Amino acid sequence: MSRWLRAGGRRRSGVELAEALAGIQMVARQVGQHWQRFDVIVSPTLAQPPLPVGALRDDEDPAADFDAQCRFTPWTSLWNITGRPAMSLPLHNTRIDGVELPIGIMIGGRLYDEATLLALGCALENTRDCERSCR
C-alpha cells in the first residue's frame, strides 16, 4: 500500500498538493470554530468490532485495502489531520465468536490540551476498574 500511495502522490502536481493542504487547514479551522465550546468530543474508535490482524489487508488491491481501512476507522483521521489530541480507551469488552474483545471509545480534545484528556482518561479507567472490582 505504501508503494500505491507513493505512486498516487507522484501523479499529483504542486498545485494539487497546495490545494489539499489548504483543504486540511480549512477543516482544522472549522473544527476549531464548531467545537470550541466543548472540552472533549467522544466517538466510537472503530466502526465495527476489532478484527484479526491482517483481516483488512489486500496486497493485490491496495485501493481496496485503503478503502477498507477508511471504513473501519472513519473517525480517527479527523484527529490526525487537525492535530488535535485524542486517545482511545478500551472501556468495554464483548464476546464475539467465543473471543473476548475490547471496545474502545475515542476522546478528542482541544489543541494543546492533552492534560484534560489524560485526566479524563485516568478517571474513566479508575471508574471502570472500581466497577470491575466491586462485582
PDB file of N, CA and C in Angstrom, residues 39-40 85-89 91 107-110 112-127:
ATOM      1  N   ASP A  39     -15.161  20.744  25.898  1.00  0.00           N
ATOM      2  CA  ASP A  39     -13.880  20.319  26.464  1.00  0.00           C
ATOM      3  C   ASP A  39     -13.358  19.085  25.736  1.00  0.00           C
ATOM      4  N   VAL A  40     -14.264  18.143  25.437  1.00  0.00           N
ATOM      5  CA  VAL A  40     -13.894  16.916  24.732  1.00  0.00           C
ATOM      6  C   VAL A  40     -15.008  16.523  23.769  1.00  0.00           C
ATOM      7  N   PRO A  85      -5.308  16.554  20.043  1.00  0.00           N
ATOM      8  CA  PRO A  85      -5.002  15.343  20.795  1.00  0.00           C
ATOM      9  C   PRO A  85      -6.233  14.442  20.911  1.00  0.00           C
ATOM     10  N   ALA A  86      -5.991  13.150  20.882  1.00  0.00           N
ATOM     11  CA  ALA A  86      -7.079  12.175  21.029  1.00  0.00           C
ATOM     12  C   ALA A  86      -6.505  10.892  21.615  1.00  0.00           C
ATOM     13  N   MET A  87      -7.380  10.130  22.234  1.00  0.00           N
ATOM     14  CA  MET A  87      -6.991   8.824  22.769  1.00  0.00           C
ATOM     15  C   MET A  87      -8.151   7.855  22.629  1.00  0.00           C
ATOM     16  N   SER A  88      -7.801   6.600  22.541  1.00  0.00           N
ATOM     17  CA  SER A  88      -8.807   5.546  22.528  1.00  0.00           C
ATOM     18  C   SER A  88      -8.689   4.787  23.841  1.00  0.00           C
ATOM     19  N   LEU A  89      -9.822   4.604  24.497  1.00  0.00           N
ATOM     20  CA  LEU A  89      -9.858   3.873  25.758  1.00  0.00           C
ATOM     21  C   LEU A  89     -10.733   2.638  25.611  1.00  0.00           C
ATOM     22  N   LEU A  91     -12.977   0.726  27.103  1.00  0.00           N
ATOM     23  CA  LEU A  91     -13.790   0.755  28.322  1.00  0.00           C
ATOM     24  C   LEU A  91     -14.858  -0.326  28.379  1.00  0.00           C
ATOM     25  N   ILE A 107     -11.748   9.711  22.591  1.00  0.00           N
ATOM     26  CA  ILE A 107     -11.952  11.006  23.234  1.00  0.00           C
ATOM     27  C   ILE A 107     -10.938  11.966  22.619  1.00  0.00           C
ATOM     28  N   GLY A 108     -11.449  13.047  22.058  1.00  0.00           N
ATOM     29  CA  GLY A 108     -10.579  14.047  21.469  1.00  0.00           C
ATOM     30  C   GLY A 108     -10.750  15.362  22.192  1.00  0.00           C
ATOM     31  N   GLY A 109      -9.682  16.160  22.204  1.00  0.00           N
ATOM     32  CA  GLY A 109      -9.727  17.398  22.949  1.00  0.00           C
ATOM     33  C   GLY A 109      -9.317  18.622  22.162  1.00  0.00           C
ATOM     34  N   ARG A 110      -9.190  19.686  22.883  1.00  0.00           N
ATOM     35  CA  ARG A 110      -8.770  20.954  22.300  1.00  0.00           C
ATOM     36  C   ARG A 110      -7.270  20.917  21.990  1.00  0.00           C
ATOM     37  N   TYR A 112      -3.557  21.450  22.156  1.00  0.00           N
ATOM     38  CA  TYR A 112      -2.603  21.641  23.257  1.00  0.00           C
ATOM     39  C   TYR A 112      -3.190  21.361  24.635  1.00  0.00           C
ATOM     40  N   ASP A 113      -4.316  20.662  24.693  1.00  0.00           N
ATOM     41  CA  ASP A 113      -4.930  20.381  25.993  1.00  0.00           C
ATOM     42  C   ASP A 113      -4.898  18.881  26.299  1.00  0.00           C
ATOM     43  N   GLU A 114      -3.726  18.312  26.173  1.00  0.00           N
ATOM     44  CA  GLU A 114      -3.559  16.896  26.491  1.00  0.00           C
ATOM     45  C   GLU A 114      -3.869  16.614  27.955  1.00  0.00           C
ATOM     46  N   ALA A 115      -3.634  17.602  28.825  1.00  0.00           N
ATOM     47  CA  ALA A 115      -3.848  17.407  30.265  1.00  0.00           C
ATOM     48  C   ALA A 115      -5.299  17.025  30.569  1.00  0.00           C
ATOM     49  N   THR A 116      -6.252  17.689  29.916  1.00  0.00           N
ATOM     50  CA  THR A 116      -7.666  17.359  30.142  1.00  0.00           C
ATOM     51  C   THR A 116      -7.959  15.934  29.692  1.00  0.00           C
ATOM     52  N   LEU A 117      -7.431  15.556  28.519  1.00  0.00           N
ATOM     53  CA  LEU A 117      -7.663  14.190  28.029  1.00  0.00           C
ATOM     54  C   LEU A 117      -7.078  13.148  28.972  1.00  0.00           C
ATOM     55  N   LEU A 118      -5.853  13.377  29.401  1.00  0.00           N
ATOM     56  CA  LEU A 118      -5.213  12.406  30.290  1.00  0.00           C
ATOM     57  C   LEU A 118      -5.947  12.295  31.621  1.00  0.00           C
ATOM     58  N   ALA A 119      -6.380  13.422  32.157  1.00  0.00           N
ATOM     59  CA  ALA A 119      -7.121  13.391  33.422  1.00  0.00           C
ATOM     60  C   ALA A 119      -8.439  12.644  33.255  1.00  0.00           C
ATOM     61  N   LEU A 120      -9.165  12.931  32.186  1.00  0.00           N
ATOM     62  CA  LEU A 120     -10.427  12.242  31.935  1.00  0.00           C
ATOM     63  C   LEU A 120     -10.189  10.757  31.693  1.00  0.00           C
ATOM     64  N   GLY A 121      -9.176  10.435  30.908  1.00  0.00           N
ATOM     65  CA  GLY A 121      -8.864   9.028  30.652  1.00  0.00           C
ATOM     66  C   GLY A 121      -8.556   8.274  31.929  1.00  0.00           C
ATOM     67  N   CYS A 122      -7.752   8.883  32.803  1.00  0.00           N
ATOM     68  CA  CYS A 122      -7.437   8.240  34.094  1.00  0.00           C
ATOM     69  C   CYS A 122      -8.693   8.053  34.932  1.00  0.00           C
ATOM     70  N   ALA A 123      -9.539   9.084  34.977  1.00  0.00           N
ATOM     71  CA  ALA A 123     -10.776   8.992  35.770  1.00  0.00           C
ATOM     72  C   ALA A 123     -11.681   7.890  35.228  1.00  0.00           C
ATOM     73  N   LEU A 124     -11.814   7.810  33.915  1.00  0.00           N
ATOM     74  CA  LEU A 124     -12.672   6.773  33.327  1.00  0.00           C
ATOM     75  C   LEU A 124     -12.108   5.381  33.578  1.00  0.00           C
ATOM     76  N   GLU A 125     -10.805   5.221  33.435  1.00  0.00           N
ATOM     77  CA  GLU A 125     -10.203   3.913  33.693  1.00  0.00           C
ATOM     78  C   GLU A 125     -10.333   3.539  35.164  1.00  0.00           C
ATOM     79  N   ASN A 126     -10.146   4.493  36.070  1.00  0.00           N
ATOM     80  CA  ASN A 126     -10.299   4.207  37.503  1.00  0.00           C
ATOM     81  C   ASN A 126     -11.727   3.806  37.833  1.00  0.00           C
ATOM     82  N   THR A 127     -12.697   4.485  37.233  1.00  0.00           N
ATOM     83  CA  THR A 127     -14.106   4.140  37.449  1.00  0.00           C
ATOM     84  C   THR A 127     -14.386   2.736  36.950  1.00  0.00           C
TER      85      THR A 127
END
